[in-house]
JSON list of C-alpha atoms in Angstrom, two decimals:
[
{"chain": "A", "resi": 9, "resn": "MET", "atom": "CA", "xyz": [15.44, -9.56, -5.57]},
{"chain": "A", "resi": 10, "resn": "ILE", "atom": "CA", "xyz": [18.19, -12.12, -5.05]},
{"chain": "A", "resi": 11, "resn": "GLY", "atom": "CA", "xyz": [17.73, -15.67, -6.33]},
{"chain": "A", "resi": 12, "resn": "LEU", "atom": "CA", "xyz": [19.71, -18.86, -5.94]},
{"chain": "A", "resi": 13, "resn": "HIS", "atom": "CA", "xyz": [23.49, -18.59, -6.02]},
{"chain": "A", "resi": 14, "resn": "GLY", "atom": "CA", "xyz": [23.35, -14.91, -5.02]},
{"chain": "A", "resi": 15, "resn": "ARG", "atom": "CA", "xyz": [22.38, -13.68, -8.50]},
{"chain": "A", "resi": 16, "resn": "ALA", "atom": "CA", "xyz": [19.94, -10.85, -9.02]},
{"chain": "A", "resi": 17, "resn": "ILE", "atom": "CA", "xyz": [16.64, -11.75, -10.60]},
{"chain": "A", "resi": 18, "resn": "CYS", "atom": "CA", "xyz": [15.08, -9.18, -12.90]},
{"chain": "A", "resi": 19, "resn": "ARG", "atom": "CA", "xyz": [11.38, -8.88, -13.48]},
{"chain": "A", "resi": 20, "resn": "PRO", "atom": "CA", "xyz": [10.29, -10.26, -16.85]},
{"chain": "A", "resi": 21, "resn": "ALA", "atom": "CA", "xyz": [9.83, -7.54, -19.43]},
{"chain": "A", "resi": 22, "resn": "HIS", "atom": "CA", "xyz": [6.19, -8.48, -20.00]},
{"chain": "A", "resi": 23, "resn": "SER", "atom": "CA", "xyz": [5.42, -7.67, -16.34]},
{"chain": "A", "resi": 24, "resn": "LEU", "atom": "CA", "xyz": [6.37, -4.01, -16.84]},
{"chain": "A", "resi": 25, "resn": "PRO", "atom": "CA", "xyz": [3.62, -1.59, -17.82]},
{"chain": "A", "resi": 26, "resn": "GLU", "atom": "CA", "xyz": [3.55, -0.85, -21.57]},
{"chain": "A", "resi": 27, "resn": "GLU", "atom": "CA", "xyz": [4.61, 2.80, -21.14]},
{"chain": "A", "resi": 28, "resn": "ARG", "atom": "CA", "xyz": [7.78, 1.79, -19.25]},
{"chain": "A", "resi": 29, "resn": "ARG", "atom": "CA", "xyz": [9.00, -0.71, -21.80]},
{"chain": "A", "resi": 30, "resn": "ALA", "atom": "CA", "xyz": [11.68, 0.29, -24.29]},
{"chain": "A", "resi": 31, "resn": "PHE", "atom": "CA", "xyz": [10.26, -2.22, -26.74]},
{"chain": "A", "resi": 32, "resn": "THR", "atom": "CA", "xyz": [7.03, -3.87, -27.80]},
{"chain": "A", "resi": 33, "resn": "ILE", "atom": "CA", "xyz": [6.67, -7.63, -27.54]},
{"chain": "A", "resi": 34, "resn": "ARG", "atom": "CA", "xyz": [5.24, -9.08, -30.77]},
{"chain": "A", "resi": 35, "resn": "SER", "atom": "CA", "xyz": [5.80, -12.76, -29.98]},
{"chain": "A", "resi": 36, "resn": "LYS", "atom": "CA", "xyz": [8.09, -14.84, -27.75]},
{"chain": "A", "resi": 37, "resn": "SER", "atom": "CA", "xyz": [10.99, -14.39, -30.14]},
{"chain": "A", "resi": 38, "resn": "HIS", "atom": "CA", "xyz": [10.22, -11.01, -31.72]},
{"chain": "A", "resi": 39, "resn": "PHE", "atom": "CA", "xyz": [10.79, -7.66, -30.00]},
{"chain": "A", "resi": 40, "resn": "GLU", "atom": "CA", "xyz": [10.27, -4.31, -31.66]},
{"chain": "A", "resi": 41, "resn": "PHE", "atom": "CA", "xyz": [12.19, -1.41, -30.18]},
{"chain": "A", "resi": 42, "resn": "LYS", "atom": "CA", "xyz": [10.40, 1.90, -29.97]},
{"chain": "A", "resi": 43, "resn": "PRO", "atom": "CA", "xyz": [12.12, 5.28, -29.85]},
{"chain": "A", "resi": 44, "resn": "PRO", "atom": "CA", "xyz": [12.14, 7.01, -26.48]},
{"chain": "A", "resi": 45, "resn": "THR", "atom": "CA", "xyz": [9.32, 9.48, -26.14]},
{"chain": "A", "resi": 46, "resn": "ALA", "atom": "CA", "xyz": [9.33, 12.61, -24.06]},
{"chain": "A", "resi": 47, "resn": "PRO", "atom": "CA", "xyz": [6.56, 13.30, -21.56]},
{"chain": "A", "resi": 48, "resn": "LYS", "atom": "CA", "xyz": [3.68, 15.41, -22.84]},
{"chain": "A", "resi": 49, "resn": "GLU", "atom": "CA", "xyz": [4.65, 18.40, -20.80]},
{"chain": "A", "resi": 50, "resn": "VAL", "atom": "CA", "xyz": [8.35, 18.83, -21.40]},
{"chain": "A", "resi": 51, "resn": "LYS", "atom": "CA", "xyz": [9.78, 21.66, -19.38]},
{"chain": "A", "resi": 52, "resn": "MET", "atom": "CA", "xyz": [11.98, 23.95, -21.37]},
{"chain": "A", "resi": 53, "resn": "ALA", "atom": "CA", "xyz": [15.32, 24.95, -19.88]},
{"chain": "A", "resi": 54, "resn": "GLU", "atom": "CA", "xyz": [15.11, 27.78, -17.40]},
{"chain": "A", "resi": 55, "resn": "ASP", "atom": "CA", "xyz": [16.17, 31.16, -18.63]},
{"chain": "A", "resi": 56, "resn": "ILE", "atom": "CA", "xyz": [19.30, 32.78, -17.23]},
{"chain": "A", "resi": 57, "resn": "LYS", "atom": "CA", "xyz": [17.38, 35.13, -14.94]},
{"chain": "A", "resi": 58, "resn": "THR", "atom": "CA", "xyz": [15.64, 32.24, -13.18]},
{"chain": "A", "resi": 59, "resn": "LYS", "atom": "CA", "xyz": [18.95, 30.43, -12.78]},
{"chain": "A", "resi": 60, "resn": "LEU", "atom": "CA", "xyz": [20.53, 33.53, -11.29]},
{"chain": "A", "resi": 61, "resn": "GLU", "atom": "CA", "xyz": [17.63, 33.96, -8.86]},
{"chain": "A", "resi": 62, "resn": "ASN", "atom": "CA", "xyz": [17.94, 30.34, -7.72]},
{"chain": "A", "resi": 63, "resn": "TYR", "atom": "CA", "xyz": [21.74, 30.43, -7.53]},
{"chain": "A", "resi": 64, "resn": "ARG", "atom": "CA", "xyz": [23.20, 29.39, -4.18]},
{"chain": "A", "resi": 65, "resn": "THR", "atom": "CA", "xyz": [26.74, 28.21, -4.87]},
{"chain": "A", "resi": 66, "resn": "ALA", "atom": "CA", "xyz": [28.79, 26.92, -7.77]},
{"chain": "A", "resi": 67, "resn": "PRO", "atom": "CA", "xyz": [27.27, 23.76, -9.26]},
{"chain": "A", "resi": 68, "resn": "PHE", "atom": "CA", "xyz": [29.30, 20.67, -10.09]},
{"chain": "A", "resi": 69, "resn": "ASP", "atom": "CA", "xyz": [31.38, 21.11, -13.23]},
{"chain": "A", "resi": 70, "resn": "ALA", "atom": "CA", "xyz": [32.55, 17.86, -14.84]},
{"chain": "A", "resi": 71, "resn": "ARG", "atom": "CA", "xyz": [35.66, 19.59, -16.17]},
{"chain": "A", "resi": 72, "resn": "PHE", "atom": "CA", "xyz": [36.85, 20.01, -12.55]},
{"chain": "A", "resi": 73, "resn": "PRO", "atom": "CA", "xyz": [35.93, 16.79, -10.70]},
{"chain": "A", "resi": 74, "resn": "ASN", "atom": "CA", "xyz": [38.54, 17.04, -7.95]},
{"chain": "A", "resi": 75, "resn": "GLN", "atom": "CA", "xyz": [38.36, 18.76, -4.60]},
{"chain": "A", "resi": 76, "resn": "ASN", "atom": "CA", "xyz": [40.85, 21.45, -5.66]},
{"chain": "A", "resi": 77, "resn": "GLN", "atom": "CA", "xyz": [38.75, 24.11, -7.43]},
{"chain": "A", "resi": 78, "resn": "THR", "atom": "CA", "xyz": [41.57, 26.54, -8.26]},
{"chain": "A", "resi": 79, "resn": "ARG", "atom": "CA", "xyz": [41.32, 25.95, -12.03]},
{"chain": "A", "resi": 80, "resn": "ASN", "atom": "CA", "xyz": [37.54, 26.22, -11.88]},
{"chain": "A", "resi": 81, "resn": "CYS", "atom": "CA", "xyz": [37.91, 29.60, -10.16]},
{"chain": "A", "resi": 82, "resn": "TRP", "atom": "CA", "xyz": [40.45, 30.78, -12.75]},
{"chain": "A", "resi": 83, "resn": "SER", "atom": "CA", "xyz": [38.42, 29.56, -15.74]},
{"chain": "A", "resi": 84, "resn": "ASN", "atom": "CA", "xyz": [35.22, 31.24, -14.56]},
{"chain": "A", "resi": 85, "resn": "TYR", "atom": "CA", "xyz": [37.09, 34.49, -13.86]},
{"chain": "A", "resi": 86, "resn": "LEU", "atom": "CA", "xyz": [38.48, 34.46, -17.41]},
{"chain": "A", "resi": 87, "resn": "ASP", "atom": "CA", "xyz": [35.14, 33.39, -18.91]},
{"chain": "A", "resi": 88, "resn": "TYR", "atom": "CA", "xyz": [33.35, 36.26, -17.17]},
{"chain": "A", "resi": 89, "resn": "HIS", "atom": "CA", "xyz": [35.73, 38.88, -18.51]},
{"chain": "A", "resi": 90, "resn": "ARG", "atom": "CA", "xyz": [35.82, 37.32, -21.99]},
{"chain": "A", "resi": 91, "resn": "CYS", "atom": "CA", "xyz": [32.02, 37.28, -22.05]},
{"chain": "A", "resi": 92, "resn": "GLN", "atom": "CA", "xyz": [31.88, 40.92, -20.90]},
{"chain": "A", "resi": 93, "resn": "LYS", "atom": "CA", "xyz": [34.37, 41.95, -23.56]},
{"chain": "A", "resi": 94, "resn": "ALA", "atom": "CA", "xyz": [32.63, 40.04, -26.38]},
{"chain": "A", "resi": 95, "resn": "LEU", "atom": "CA", "xyz": [29.09, 41.19, -25.57]},
{"chain": "A", "resi": 96, "resn": "THR", "atom": "CA", "xyz": [30.14, 44.79, -24.93]},
{"chain": "A", "resi": 97, "resn": "ALA", "atom": "CA", "xyz": [31.91, 44.85, -28.30]},
{"chain": "A", "resi": 98, "resn": "LYS", "atom": "CA", "xyz": [28.69, 43.65, -29.98]},
{"chain": "A", "resi": 99, "resn": "GLY", "atom": "CA", "xyz": [26.63, 46.18, -28.05]},
{"chain": "A", "resi": 100, "resn": "GLU", "atom": "CA", "xyz": [24.53, 43.45, -26.44]},
{"chain": "A", "resi": 101, "resn": "ASP", "atom": "CA", "xyz": [23.27, 43.02, -22.89]},
{"chain": "A", "resi": 102, "resn": "THR", "atom": "CA", "xyz": [25.88, 41.43, -20.61]},
{"chain": "A", "resi": 103, "resn": "MET", "atom": "CA", "xyz": [23.34, 39.70, -18.34]},
{"chain": "A", "resi": 104, "resn": "PRO", "atom": "CA", "xyz": [24.39, 36.16, -19.47]},
{"chain": "A", "resi": 105, "resn": "CYS", "atom": "CA", "xyz": [27.88, 36.89, -18.13]},
{"chain": "A", "resi": 106, "resn": "GLU", "atom": "CA", "xyz": [26.56, 37.23, -14.59]},
{"chain": "A", "resi": 107, "resn": "TRP", "atom": "CA", "xyz": [26.54, 33.44, -14.23]},
{"chain": "A", "resi": 108, "resn": "TYR", "atom": "CA", "xyz": [30.34, 33.31, -14.55]},
{"chain": "A", "resi": 109, "resn": "ARG", "atom": "CA", "xyz": [30.72, 36.20, -12.10]},
{"chain": "A", "resi": 110, "resn": "ARG", "atom": "CA", "xyz": [28.63, 34.45, -9.47]},
{"chain": "A", "resi": 111, "resn": "VAL", "atom": "CA", "xyz": [30.54, 31.21, -9.89]},
{"chain": "A", "resi": 112, "resn": "TYR", "atom": "CA", "xyz": [33.97, 32.79, -9.59]},
{"chain": "A", "resi": 113, "resn": "LYS", "atom": "CA", "xyz": [32.82, 34.96, -6.67]},
{"chain": "A", "resi": 114, "resn": "SER", "atom": "CA", "xyz": [31.74, 31.84, -4.79]},
{"chain": "A", "resi": 115, "resn": "LEU", "atom": "CA", "xyz": [34.87, 29.82, -5.64]},
{"chain": "A", "resi": 116, "resn": "CYS", "atom": "CA", "xyz": [37.73, 32.33, -5.57]},
{"chain": "A", "resi": 117, "resn": "PRO", "atom": "CA", "xyz": [39.24, 33.94, -2.48]},
{"chain": "A", "resi": 118, "resn": "MET", "atom": "CA", "xyz": [38.60, 37.69, -2.43]},
{"chain": "A", "resi": 119, "resn": "SER", "atom": "CA", "xyz": [42.34, 38.39, -2.28]},
{"chain": "A", "resi": 120, "resn": "TRP", "atom": "CA", "xyz": [42.85, 36.62, -5.63]},
{"chain": "A", "resi": 121, "resn": "ILE", "atom": "CA", "xyz": [39.99, 38.52, -7.26]},
{"chain": "A", "resi": 122, "resn": "GLN", "atom": "CA", "xyz": [41.35, 41.85, -5.99]},
{"chain": "A", "resi": 123, "resn": "LYS", "atom": "CA", "xyz": [44.86, 40.98, -7.20]},
{"chain": "A", "resi": 124, "resn": "TRP", "atom": "CA", "xyz": [43.60, 39.95, -10.65]},
{"chain": "A", "resi": 125, "resn": "ASP", "atom": "CA", "xyz": [41.44, 43.08, -10.94]},
{"chain": "A", "resi": 126, "resn": "ASP", "atom": "CA", "xyz": [44.46, 45.25, -10.06]},
{"chain": "A", "resi": 127, "resn": "GLN", "atom": "CA", "xyz": [46.61, 43.41, -12.59]},
{"chain": "A", "resi": 128, "resn": "ARG", "atom": "CA", "xyz": [43.99, 43.92, -15.31]},
{"chain": "A", "resi": 129, "resn": "GLU", "atom": "CA", "xyz": [43.90, 47.65, -14.57]},
{"chain": "A", "resi": 130, "resn": "GLU", "atom": "CA", "xyz": [47.70, 47.85, -14.70]},
{"chain": "A", "resi": 131, "resn": "GLY", "atom": "CA", "xyz": [47.90, 45.75, -17.88]},
{"chain": "A", "resi": 132, "resn": "THR", "atom": "CA", "xyz": [49.98, 43.01, -16.24]},
{"chain": "A", "resi": 133, "resn": "PHE", "atom": "CA", "xyz": [47.26, 40.34, -15.98]},
{"chain": "A", "resi": 134, "resn": "PRO", "atom": "CA", "xyz": [48.70, 36.96, -17.11]},
{"chain": "A", "resi": 135, "resn": "GLY", "atom": "CA", "xyz": [45.44, 35.54, -18.51]},
{"chain": "A", "resi": 136, "resn": "LYS", "atom": "CA", "xyz": [44.26, 35.90, -22.10]},
{"chain": "A", "resi": 137, "resn": "ILE", "atom": "CA", "xyz": [40.98, 37.82, -22.13]}
]
């Protein structure tokens, strides 16, 4: 709502429902802040299998905010192979690594992936895995 002089007018805090307030009003001059509370039914984070089933394309990654996604492709390719190497060495399931594979497969051109795979097999891959 816009008031006089083009300034926005906010609703008074006492007009908000109690559950939406970030504080409790004790008197006109005394406010008591209350810690934020989570809803009763807090959903836990989805497991990796559910994320993989719902995967469509690479999600936004704040480390790569620009249109050019070359570094994002490269990083996910390296992360996938590092993850594979680390979990295989521990004898664990490599299912968590599939996320990186799906991301780099959706971002990287197939020719790059083939070239990097060939270089890894030949031992001339420039990345540190």
